[in-house]
Amino acid sequence: MVENILNAVAAGLIIGCLYGLMCIGLGLIFGIMKIVNFAQGELLMLGMYISFYVVAGFAAIGVLGPYVAPFVGALVAGPVLFGGGALLHRFLLTHVSGLSTAARLDQGGFGQLIVTLGVSLILQNGGLIVFGSTPESVRTPLSAKAFIIGPFGGDTMLFLNQARIFACVVAIVIAVALWLVMERTRLGKSLRAAADNPVAATYMGIDVERAYRIAFGLGAAITAVAGGLMATYLSFTPFVGLDYVIIMYSGVVLGGMGSILGAFWGGLLVGFVQQVSALVLSPQLQNAAIFVVFLLIVGLRPEGLFGRSAERA
Amino acid sequence: MLEVRSLSVAYGGLRALQGVSLNVAAGQFVTVVGPNGAGKTTLFKTICGIVLPADGRVEWEGSSLFAKPAAARAHLGIAHIPEGRQVFRTLTVRENLEMGAYPEAGRAQWVHTLERIHTLFPILAERAEQLAGTLSGGEQQMLAIGRGLASAPRLLMLDEPSMGLAPAVAETIFERIAQIHKEDGLAILLVEQRVAEALELSDYGYVLETGRVVLEGPYQSLLADDRVRRSYLGLGDENE
Ligand SMILES: Nc1ncnc2c1ncn2[C@@H]1O[C@H](COP(=O)(O)OP(=O)(O)OP(=O)(O)O)[C@@H](O)[C@H]1O
Ligand SMILES: [Mg+2]
């Protein structure tokens, strides 16, 4: 029993880190830029398939070896989806976000809803045609190996899946890097300024359309990389995004809108609750457990764990 | 330096500006006054490329501004301190100033201008890490002006900096604007409802009513004008 709890906690933290990274992507797009993106789950799905095809299709395993290839595959999804996300914003979302909607009452919210819902459907069904409906996964020898810690006490042992551990480390590194970019660099600050007040940002000389494009591309890339990393330990179909889009939104809102760190902690918490609740709840109820925690936290702290209020008391 | 030539702007059918012309020379202090809805903010937004004109030209140092994207203004040395302050509420005071210094010139002189801004508005140094949205109205106005200065501009455009401020705070703001003009030699284009204070500071003034310039001249002549005295200064006719 103790062993089960210990292993569930460990799995919760590790998977939580990957969820954290996934949430950071949406945290940029929804939390900071305030774009309601229904297609975020499909960006995750694309990250998984890109990783899959890099590893399997391009024989990356042959060149890089079975240990490194899956992680390279996941990282390749980044630049590809950055480009894809930027283009998506350039040709579709410009009309429903940023400067062009700054004066509208809903800031383009309704337009975004419809546009991204459409993109989401197209990607799901396009994925079905292109990738097929057979579940796939990125196999690495690490998936079947575990670091074994213990036994401590009696015969309690902790099994840490190696694929997940490495994915988790990569996720943390990327999350910290992105946080530094957003908090410390001129680029990151200009993205936040453009999202905060597009008109004033224009007065500062910031190219607001470009800022939105970059932020959307970055958000797409981060979620896609998270997808690529997650692909090393689960199997997926073109509809996998549906399972995760709600998790992402709860993570971002839980962590606090507008906070990159918050999105990470929110995602971590959601992953943790999901894994640990598996100890006592049937799998169908795990997402219900997430929402109970969600409602509790949002009820107690409406601004989320890390949200700061920019309004005067 | 800045030349506005017979500018007309319409929102749908409503004509907000009709044939407005205006000049600001290097180092000059120019004030535009006029009642609510006269088109003052529209004039500023059009100069800054946020609103598109129906007709007319705006030239900056001899070349047309309309050919350039709105964001180019800051890089050319024009700082716009908009109506209602428009600080970045979710950014800290320091980050707001850093965003002001986004253009090349601002970055090059950052250390110097930051010191200058802190001398003019010491409160901004004290509140450096506070979110701008939580500042008081007066502090936000100071931040907005500081943010404009951070770009190391040659022209500072201010749209009703005294709006909604207590008289004492408004007084301080006017003093600082005068100081910036005198000590830094910046050209100023000021829109104000507090006509007496504003005209007193300026070299030249324009009176805008329902989208037209109805009167212009050096400040002494405006202050002496009967219409200005009656409508804007609340004074009676001189010969009454
Ligand atoms: N976006 C808009 N759409 C339609 N009409 C507008 C818009 N913005 C301004 N107007 C109208 O244009 C006219 C001029 O407005 P403007 O904001 O330029 O006035 P102002 O002189 O700045 O007034 P105030 O002193 O109250 O700030 C007003 O009649 C206003 O109702
Ligand atoms: Mg106005």
JSON list of N, CA and C in Angstrom, two decimals, chain A residues 209-272:
[
{"chain": "A", "resi": 209, "resn": "GLU", "atom": "N", "xyz": [1.28, 43.17, -34.25]},
{"chain": "A", "resi": 209, "resn": "GLU", "atom": "CA", "xyz": [0.92, 41.97, -35.02]},
{"chain": "A", "resi": 209, "resn": "GLU", "atom": "C", "xyz": [2.03, 40.93, -34.94]},
{"chain": "A", "resi": 210, "resn": "ARG", "atom": "N", "xyz": [3.26, 41.42, -35.06]},
{"chain": "A", "resi": 210, "resn": "ARG", "atom": "CA", "xyz": [4.41, 40.52, -35.00]},
{"chain": "A", "resi": 210, "resn": "ARG", "atom": "C", "xyz": [4.50, 39.89, -33.61]},
{"chain": "A", "resi": 211, "resn": "ALA", "atom": "N", "xyz": [4.26, 40.70, -32.59]},
{"chain": "A", "resi": 211, "resn": "ALA", "atom": "CA", "xyz": [4.33, 40.19, -31.21]},
{"chain": "A", "resi": 211, "resn": "ALA", "atom": "C", "xyz": [3.32, 39.06, -31.01]},
{"chain": "A", "resi": 212, "resn": "TYR", "atom": "N", "xyz": [2.10, 39.26, -31.51]},
{"chain": "A", "resi": 212, "resn": "TYR", "atom": "CA", "xyz": [1.08, 38.22, -31.37]},
{"chain": "A", "resi": 212, "resn": "TYR", "atom": "C", "xyz": [1.48, 36.96, -32.13]},
{"chain": "A", "resi": 213, "resn": "ARG", "atom": "N", "xyz": [2.06, 37.18, -33.33]},
{"chain": "A", "resi": 213, "resn": "ARG", "atom": "CA", "xyz": [2.47, 36.05, -34.15]},
{"chain": "A", "resi": 213, "resn": "ARG", "atom": "C", "xyz": [3.53, 35.22, -33.41]},
{"chain": "A", "resi": 214, "resn": "ILE", "atom": "N", "xyz": [4.51, 35.92, -32.86]},
{"chain": "A", "resi": 214, "resn": "ILE", "atom": "CA", "xyz": [5.58, 35.23, -32.15]},
{"chain": "A", "resi": 214, "resn": "ILE", "atom": "C", "xyz": [5.03, 34.49, -30.93]},
{"chain": "A", "resi": 215, "resn": "ALA", "atom": "N", "xyz": [4.17, 35.18, -30.17]},
{"chain": "A", "resi": 215, "resn": "ALA", "atom": "CA", "xyz": [3.64, 34.56, -28.96]},
{"chain": "A", "resi": 215, "resn": "ALA", "atom": "C", "xyz": [2.81, 33.34, -29.30]},
{"chain": "A", "resi": 216, "resn": "PHE", "atom": "N", "xyz": [2.01, 33.44, -30.36]},
{"chain": "A", "resi": 216, "resn": "PHE", "atom": "CA", "xyz": [1.18, 32.30, -30.73]},
{"chain": "A", "resi": 216, "resn": "PHE", "atom": "C", "xyz": [2.06, 31.14, -31.20]},
{"chain": "A", "resi": 217, "resn": "GLY", "atom": "N", "xyz": [3.08, 31.48, -32.01]},
{"chain": "A", "resi": 217, "resn": "GLY", "atom": "CA", "xyz": [4.01, 30.45, -32.47]},
{"chain": "A", "resi": 217, "resn": "GLY", "atom": "C", "xyz": [4.70, 29.77, -31.30]},
{"chain": "A", "resi": 218, "resn": "LEU", "atom": "N", "xyz": [5.16, 30.57, -30.34]},
{"chain": "A", "resi": 218, "resn": "LEU", "atom": "CA", "xyz": [5.84, 30.02, -29.16]},
{"chain": "A", "resi": 218, "resn": "LEU", "atom": "C", "xyz": [4.90, 29.11, -28.37]},
{"chain": "A", "resi": 219, "resn": "GLY", "atom": "N", "xyz": [3.69, 29.57, -28.16]},
{"chain": "A", "resi": 219, "resn": "GLY", "atom": "CA", "xyz": [2.72, 28.79, -27.39]},
{"chain": "A", "resi": 219, "resn": "GLY", "atom": "C", "xyz": [2.42, 27.47, -28.08]},
{"chain": "A", "resi": 220, "resn": "ALA", "atom": "N", "xyz": [2.29, 27.52, -29.42]},
{"chain": "A", "resi": 220, "resn": "ALA", "atom": "CA", "xyz": [2.04, 26.29, -30.18]},
{"chain": "A", "resi": 220, "resn": "ALA", "atom": "C", "xyz": [3.25, 25.36, -30.06]},
{"chain": "A", "resi": 221, "resn": "ALA", "atom": "N", "xyz": [4.44, 25.93, -30.18]},
{"chain": "A", "resi": 221, "resn": "ALA", "atom": "CA", "xyz": [5.66, 25.12, -30.15]},
{"chain": "A", "resi": 221, "resn": "ALA", "atom": "C", "xyz": [5.84, 24.43, -28.80]},
{"chain": "A", "resi": 222, "resn": "ILE", "atom": "N", "xyz": [5.59, 25.16, -27.72]},
{"chain": "A", "resi": 222, "resn": "ILE", "atom": "CA", "xyz": [5.80, 24.59, -26.39]},
{"chain": "A", "resi": 222, "resn": "ILE", "atom": "C", "xyz": [4.85, 23.42, -26.14]},
{"chain": "A", "resi": 223, "resn": "THR", "atom": "N", "xyz": [3.59, 23.61, -26.47]},
{"chain": "A", "resi": 223, "resn": "THR", "atom": "CA", "xyz": [2.63, 22.52, -26.29]},
{"chain": "A", "resi": 223, "resn": "THR", "atom": "C", "xyz": [2.99, 21.33, -27.17]},
{"chain": "A", "resi": 224, "resn": "ALA", "atom": "N", "xyz": [3.46, 21.62, -28.39]},
{"chain": "A", "resi": 224, "resn": "ALA", "atom": "CA", "xyz": [3.81, 20.53, -29.30]},
{"chain": "A", "resi": 224, "resn": "ALA", "atom": "C", "xyz": [5.01, 19.74, -28.76]},
{"chain": "A", "resi": 225, "resn": "VAL", "atom": "N", "xyz": [5.99, 20.43, -28.20]},
{"chain": "A", "resi": 225, "resn": "VAL", "atom": "CA", "xyz": [7.14, 19.73, -27.63]},
{"chain": "A", "resi": 225, "resn": "VAL", "atom": "C", "xyz": [6.67, 18.86, -26.46]},
{"chain": "A", "resi": 226, "resn": "ALA", "atom": "N", "xyz": [5.79, 19.41, -25.65]},
{"chain": "A", "resi": 226, "resn": "ALA", "atom": "CA", "xyz": [5.24, 18.63, -24.54]},
{"chain": "A", "resi": 226, "resn": "ALA", "atom": "C", "xyz": [4.58, 17.37, -25.09]},
{"chain": "A", "resi": 227, "resn": "GLY", "atom": "N", "xyz": [3.83, 17.53, -26.19]},
{"chain": "A", "resi": 227, "resn": "GLY", "atom": "CA", "xyz": [3.18, 16.38, -26.83]},
{"chain": "A", "resi": 227, "resn": "GLY", "atom": "C", "xyz": [4.22, 15.36, -27.28]},
{"chain": "A", "resi": 228, "resn": "GLY", "atom": "N", "xyz": [5.28, 15.85, -27.91]},
{"chain": "A", "resi": 228, "resn": "GLY", "atom": "CA", "xyz": [6.34, 14.95, -28.38]},
{"chain": "A", "resi": 228, "resn": "GLY", "atom": "C", "xyz": [6.95, 14.17, -27.23]},
{"chain": "A", "resi": 229, "resn": "LEU", "atom": "N", "xyz": [7.12, 14.84, -26.10]},
{"chain": "A", "resi": 229, "resn": "LEU", "atom": "CA", "xyz": [7.70, 14.16, -24.93]},
{"chain": "A", "resi": 229, "resn": "LEU", "atom": "C", "xyz": [6.73, 13.14, -24.35]},
{"chain": "A", "resi": 230, "resn": "MET", "atom": "N", "xyz": [5.46, 13.51, -24.31]},
{"chain": "A", "resi": 230, "resn": "MET", "atom": "CA", "xyz": [4.46, 12.60, -23.75]},
{"chain": "A", "resi": 230, "resn": "MET", "atom": "C", "xyz": [4.29, 11.36, -24.63]},
{"chain": "A", "resi": 231, "resn": "ALA", "atom": "N", "xyz": [4.58, 11.54, -25.93]},
{"chain": "A", "resi": 231, "resn": "ALA", "atom": "CA", "xyz": [4.42, 10.44, -26.87]},
{"chain": "A", "resi": 231, "resn": "ALA", "atom": "C", "xyz": [5.35, 9.27, -26.54]},
{"chain": "A", "resi": 232, "resn": "THR", "atom": "N", "xyz": [6.38, 9.53, -25.73]},
{"chain": "A", "resi": 232, "resn": "THR", "atom": "CA", "xyz": [7.30, 8.43, -25.41]},
{"chain": "A", "resi": 232, "resn": "THR", "atom": "C", "xyz": [6.70, 7.48, -24.38]},
{"chain": "A", "resi": 233, "resn": "TYR", "atom": "N", "xyz": [5.61, 7.83, -23.74]},
{"chain": "A", "resi": 233, "resn": "TYR", "atom": "CA", "xyz": [5.07, 6.91, -22.75]},
{"chain": "A", "resi": 233, "resn": "TYR", "atom": "C", "xyz": [3.58, 6.62, -22.90]},
{"chain": "A", "resi": 234, "resn": "LEU", "atom": "N", "xyz": [2.91, 7.22, -23.89]},
{"chain": "A", "resi": 234, "resn": "LEU", "atom": "CA", "xyz": [1.51, 6.85, -24.08]},
{"chain": "A", "resi": 234, "resn": "LEU", "atom": "C", "xyz": [1.23, 6.65, -25.57]},
{"chain": "A", "resi": 235, "resn": "SER", "atom": "N", "xyz": [0.10, 6.03, -25.86]},
{"chain": "A", "resi": 235, "resn": "SER", "atom": "CA", "xyz": [-0.25, 5.88, -27.27]},
{"chain": "A", "resi": 235, "resn": "SER", "atom": "C", "xyz": [-1.35, 6.88, -27.61]},
{"chain": "A", "resi": 236, "resn": "PHE", "atom": "N", "xyz": [-1.41, 7.26, -28.88]},
{"chain": "A", "resi": 236, "resn": "PHE", "atom": "CA", "xyz": [-2.29, 8.37, -29.25]},
{"chain": "A", "resi": 236, "resn": "PHE", "atom": "C", "xyz": [-2.92, 8.15, -30.62]},
{"chain": "A", "resi": 237, "resn": "THR", "atom": "N", "xyz": [-4.06, 8.82, -30.82]},
{"chain": "A", "resi": 237, "resn": "THR", "atom": "CA", "xyz": [-4.74, 8.87, -32.11]},
{"chain": "A", "resi": 237, "resn": "THR", "atom": "C", "xyz": [-4.96, 10.35, -32.45]},
{"chain": "A", "resi": 238, "resn": "PRO", "atom": "N", "xyz": [-5.47, 10.65, -33.62]},
{"chain": "A", "resi": 238, "resn": "PRO", "atom": "CA", "xyz": [-5.69, 12.08, -33.96]},
{"chain": "A", "resi": 238, "resn": "PRO", "atom": "C", "xyz": [-6.67, 12.79, -33.02]},
{"chain": "A", "resi": 239, "resn": "PHE", "atom": "N", "xyz": [-7.38, 12.02, -32.19]},
{"chain": "A", "resi": 239, "resn": "PHE", "atom": "CA", "xyz": [-8.34, 12.67, -31.30]},
{"chain": "A", "resi": 239, "resn": "PHE", "atom": "C", "xyz": [-7.82, 12.86, -29.88]},
{"chain": "A", "resi": 240, "resn": "VAL", "atom": "N", "xyz": [-6.54, 12.59, -29.70]},
{"chain": "A", "resi": 240, "resn": "VAL", "atom": "CA", "xyz": [-5.97, 12.64, -28.36]},
{"chain": "A", "resi": 240, "resn": "VAL", "atom": "C", "xyz": [-6.09, 14.05, -27.75]},
{"chain": "A", "resi": 241, "resn": "GLY", "atom": "N", "xyz": [-6.14, 15.06, -28.60]},
{"chain": "A", "resi": 241, "resn": "GLY", "atom": "CA", "xyz": [-6.20, 16.44, -28.11]},
{"chain": "A", "resi": 241, "resn": "GLY", "atom": "C", "xyz": [-7.42, 16.70, -27.23]},
{"chain": "A", "resi": 242, "resn": "LEU", "atom": "N", "xyz": [-8.52, 16.00, -27.55]},
{"chain": "A", "resi": 242, "resn": "LEU", "atom": "CA", "xyz": [-9.76, 16.21, -26.79]},
{"chain": "A", "resi": 242, "resn": "LEU", "atom": "C", "xyz": [-9.55, 15.91, -25.30]},
{"chain": "A", "resi": 243, "resn": "ASP", "atom": "N", "xyz": [-8.73, 14.90, -25.02]},
{"chain": "A", "resi": 243, "resn": "ASP", "atom": "CA", "xyz": [-8.51, 14.53, -23.62]},
{"chain": "A", "resi": 243, "resn": "ASP", "atom": "C", "xyz": [-7.72, 15.59, -22.87]},
{"chain": "A", "resi": 244, "resn": "TYR", "atom": "N", "xyz": [-6.92, 16.33, -23.63]},
{"chain": "A", "resi": 244, "resn": "TYR", "atom": "CA", "xyz": [-5.97, 17.21, -22.94]},
{"chain": "A", "resi": 244, "resn": "TYR", "atom": "C", "xyz": [-6.34, 18.68, -22.96]},
{"chain": "A", "resi": 245, "resn": "VAL", "atom": "N", "xyz": [-7.21, 19.07, -23.89]},
{"chain": "A", "resi": 245, "resn": "VAL", "atom": "CA", "xyz": [-7.48, 20.51, -24.00]},
{"chain": "A", "resi": 245, "resn": "VAL", "atom": "C", "xyz": [-8.13, 21.03, -22.71]},
{"chain": "A", "resi": 246, "resn": "ILE", "atom": "N", "xyz": [-9.00, 20.21, -22.12]},
{"chain": "A", "resi": 246, "resn": "ILE", "atom": "CA", "xyz": [-9.66, 20.65, -20.89]},
{"chain": "A", "resi": 246, "resn": "ILE", "atom": "C", "xyz": [-8.67, 20.69, -19.73]},
{"chain": "A", "resi": 247, "resn": "ILE", "atom": "N", "xyz": [-7.79, 19.68, -19.72]},
{"chain": "A", "resi": 247, "resn": "ILE", "atom": "CA", "xyz": [-6.75, 19.66, -18.69]},
{"chain": "A", "resi": 247, "resn": "ILE", "atom": "C", "xyz": [-5.89, 20.93, -18.79]},
{"chain": "A", "resi": 248, "resn": "MET", "atom": "N", "xyz": [-5.58, 21.31, -20.02]},
{"chain": "A", "resi": 248, "resn": "MET", "atom": "CA", "xyz": [-4.74, 22.50, -20.20]},
{"chain": "A", "resi": 248, "resn": "MET", "atom": "C", "xyz": [-5.45, 23.75, -19.70]},
{"chain": "A", "resi": 249, "resn": "TYR", "atom": "N", "xyz": [-6.71, 23.89, -20.05]},
{"chain": "A", "resi": 249, "resn": "TYR", "atom": "CA", "xyz": [-7.43, 25.09, -19.60]},
{"chain": "A", "resi": 249, "resn": "TYR", "atom": "C", "xyz": [-7.54, 25.11, -18.09]},
{"chain": "A", "resi": 250, "resn": "SER", "atom": "N", "xyz": [-7.82, 23.93, -17.47]},
{"chain": "A", "resi": 250, "resn": "SER", "atom": "CA", "xyz": [-7.91, 23.98, -16.02]},
{"chain": "A", "resi": 250, "resn": "SER", "atom": "C", "xyz": [-6.57, 24.33, -15.40]},
{"chain": "A", "resi": 251, "resn": "GLY", "atom": "N", "xyz": [-5.48, 23.80, -15.97]},
{"chain": "A", "resi": 251, "resn": "GLY", "atom": "CA", "xyz": [-4.16, 24.11, -15.44]},
{"chain": "A", "resi": 251, "resn": "GLY", "atom": "C", "xyz": [-3.86, 25.60, -15.49]},
{"chain": "A", "resi": 252, "resn": "VAL", "atom": "N", "xyz": [-4.17, 26.21, -16.63]},
{"chain": "A", "resi": 252, "resn": "VAL", "atom": "CA", "xyz": [-3.86, 27.63, -16.81]},
{"chain": "A", "resi": 252, "resn": "VAL", "atom": "C", "xyz": [-4.68, 28.50, -15.86]},
{"chain": "A", "resi": 253, "resn": "VAL", "atom": "N", "xyz": [-5.97, 28.18, -15.77]},
{"chain": "A", "resi": 253, "resn": "VAL", "atom": "CA", "xyz": [-6.84, 29.00, -14.91]},
{"chain": "A", "resi": 253, "resn": "VAL", "atom": "C", "xyz": [-6.49, 28.78, -13.43]},
{"chain": "A", "resi": 254, "resn": "LEU", "atom": "N", "xyz": [-6.21, 27.52, -13.10]},
{"chain": "A", "resi": 254, "resn": "LEU", "atom": "CA", "xyz": [-5.82, 27.17, -11.74]},
{"chain": "A", "resi": 254, "resn": "LEU", "atom": "C", "xyz": [-4.56, 27.91, -11.33]},
{"chain": "A", "resi": 255, "resn": "GLY", "atom": "N", "xyz": [-3.59, 27.96, -12.22]},
{"chain": "A", "resi": 255, "resn": "GLY", "atom": "CA", "xyz": [-2.31, 28.59, -11.91]},
{"chain": "A", "resi": 255, "resn": "GLY", "atom": "C", "xyz": [-2.43, 30.10, -11.83]},
{"chain": "A", "resi": 256, "resn": "GLY", "atom": "N", "xyz": [-3.38, 30.65, -12.55]},
{"chain": "A", "resi": 256, "resn": "GLY", "atom": "CA", "xyz": [-3.52, 32.11, -12.58]},
{"chain": "A", "resi": 256, "resn": "GLY", "atom": "C", "xyz": [-3.23, 32.63, -13.97]},
{"chain": "A", "resi": 257, "resn": "MET", "atom": "N", "xyz": [-4.23, 33.28, -14.57]},
{"chain": "A", "resi": 257, "resn": "MET", "atom": "CA", "xyz": [-4.09, 33.82, -15.91]},
{"chain": "A", "resi": 257, "resn": "MET", "atom": "C", "xyz": [-2.90, 34.78, -15.97]},
{"chain": "A", "resi": 258, "resn": "GLY", "atom": "N", "xyz": [-2.14, 34.71, -17.04]},
{"chain": "A", "resi": 258, "resn": "GLY", "atom": "CA", "xyz": [-1.09, 35.70, -17.22]},
{"chain": "A", "resi": 258, "resn": "GLY", "atom": "C", "xyz": [0.21, 35.34, -16.54]},
{"chain": "A", "resi": 259, "resn": "SER", "atom": "N", "xyz": [0.25, 34.19, -15.88]},
{"chain": "A", "resi": 259, "resn": "SER", "atom": "CA", "xyz": [1.49, 33.82, -15.20]},
{"chain": "A", "resi": 259, "resn": "SER", "atom": "C", "xyz": [2.05, 32.54, -15.79]},
{"chain": "A", "resi": 260, "resn": "ILE", "atom": "N", "xyz": [3.27, 32.61, -16.31]},
{"chain": "A", "resi": 260, "resn": "ILE", "atom": "CA", "xyz": [3.90, 31.43, -16.90]},
{"chain": "A", "resi": 260, "resn": "ILE", "atom": "C", "xyz": [4.19, 30.40, -15.82]},
{"chain": "A", "resi": 261, "resn": "LEU", "atom": "N", "xyz": [4.74, 30.86, -14.72]},
{"chain": "A", "resi": 261, "resn": "LEU", "atom": "CA", "xyz": [5.01, 29.97, -13.59]},
{"chain": "A", "resi": 261, "resn": "LEU", "atom": "C", "xyz": [3.71, 29.33, -13.12]},
{"chain": "A", "resi": 262, "resn": "GLY", "atom": "N", "xyz": [2.68, 30.14, -13.02]},
{"chain": "A", "resi": 262, "resn": "GLY", "atom": "CA", "xyz": [1.38, 29.66, -12.56]},
{"chain": "A", "resi": 262, "resn": "GLY", "atom": "C", "xyz": [0.88, 28.55, -13.46]},
{"chain": "A", "resi": 263, "resn": "ALA", "atom": "N", "xyz": [1.01, 28.72, -14.78]},
{"chain": "A", "resi": 263, "resn": "ALA", "atom": "CA", "xyz": [0.54, 27.70, -15.71]},
{"chain": "A", "resi": 263, "resn": "ALA", "atom": "C", "xyz": [1.28, 26.39, -15.46]},
{"chain": "A", "resi": 264, "resn": "PHE", "atom": "N", "xyz": [2.57, 26.50, -15.18]},
{"chain": "A", "resi": 264, "resn": "PHE", "atom": "CA", "xyz": [3.35, 25.29, -14.92]},
{"chain": "A", "resi": 264, "resn": "PHE", "atom": "C", "xyz": [2.85, 24.59, -13.65]},
{"chain": "A", "resi": 265, "resn": "TRP", "atom": "N", "xyz": [2.73, 25.35, -12.57]},
{"chain": "A", "resi": 265, "resn": "TRP", "atom": "CA", "xyz": [2.27, 24.76, -11.31]},
{"chain": "A", "resi": 265, "resn": "TRP", "atom": "C", "xyz": [0.85, 24.23, -11.44]},
{"chain": "A", "resi": 266, "resn": "GLY", "atom": "N", "xyz": [0.02, 24.96, -12.19]},
{"chain": "A", "resi": 266, "resn": "GLY", "atom": "CA", "xyz": [-1.35, 24.51, -12.41]},
{"chain": "A", "resi": 266, "resn": "GLY", "atom": "C", "xyz": [-1.36, 23.15, -13.10]},
{"chain": "A", "resi": 267, "resn": "GLY", "atom": "N", "xyz": [-0.54, 23.03, -14.16]},
{"chain": "A", "resi": 267, "resn": "GLY", "atom": "CA", "xyz": [-0.45, 21.77, -14.89]},
{"chain": "A", "resi": 267, "resn": "GLY", "atom": "C", "xyz": [0.08, 20.66, -14.00]},
{"chain": "A", "resi": 268, "resn": "LEU", "atom": "N", "xyz": [1.09, 21.01, -13.22]},
{"chain": "A", "resi": 268, "resn": "LEU", "atom": "CA", "xyz": [1.69, 20.03, -12.30]},
{"chain": "A", "resi": 268, "resn": "LEU", "atom": "C", "xyz": [0.64, 19.51, -11.32]},
{"chain": "A", "resi": 269, "resn": "LEU", "atom": "N", "xyz": [-0.12, 20.43, -10.78]},
{"chain": "A", "resi": 269, "resn": "LEU", "atom": "CA", "xyz": [-1.14, 20.06, -9.80]},
{"chain": "A", "resi": 269, "resn": "LEU", "atom": "C", "xyz": [-2.19, 19.14, -10.44]},
{"chain": "A", "resi": 270, "resn": "VAL", "atom": "N", "xyz": [-2.61, 19.50, -11.65]},
{"chain": "A", "resi": 270, "resn": "VAL", "atom": "CA", "xyz": [-3.61, 18.69, -12.34]},
{"chain": "A", "resi": 270, "resn": "VAL", "atom": "C", "xyz": [-3.09, 17.28, -12.59]},
{"chain": "A", "resi": 271, "resn": "GLY", "atom": "N", "xyz": [-1.85, 17.18, -13.07]},
{"chain": "A", "resi": 271, "resn": "GLY", "atom": "CA", "xyz": [-1.25, 15.86, -13.31]},
{"chain": "A", "resi": 271, "resn": "GLY", "atom": "C", "xyz": [-1.16, 15.06, -12.03]},
{"chain": "A", "resi": 272, "resn": "PHE", "atom": "N", "xyz": [-0.78, 15.74, -10.98]},
{"chain": "A", "resi": 272, "resn": "PHE", "atom": "CA", "xyz": [-0.61, 15.10, -9.68]},
{"chain": "A", "resi": 272, "resn": "PHE", "atom": "C", "xyz": [-1.95, 14.54, -9.18]}
]
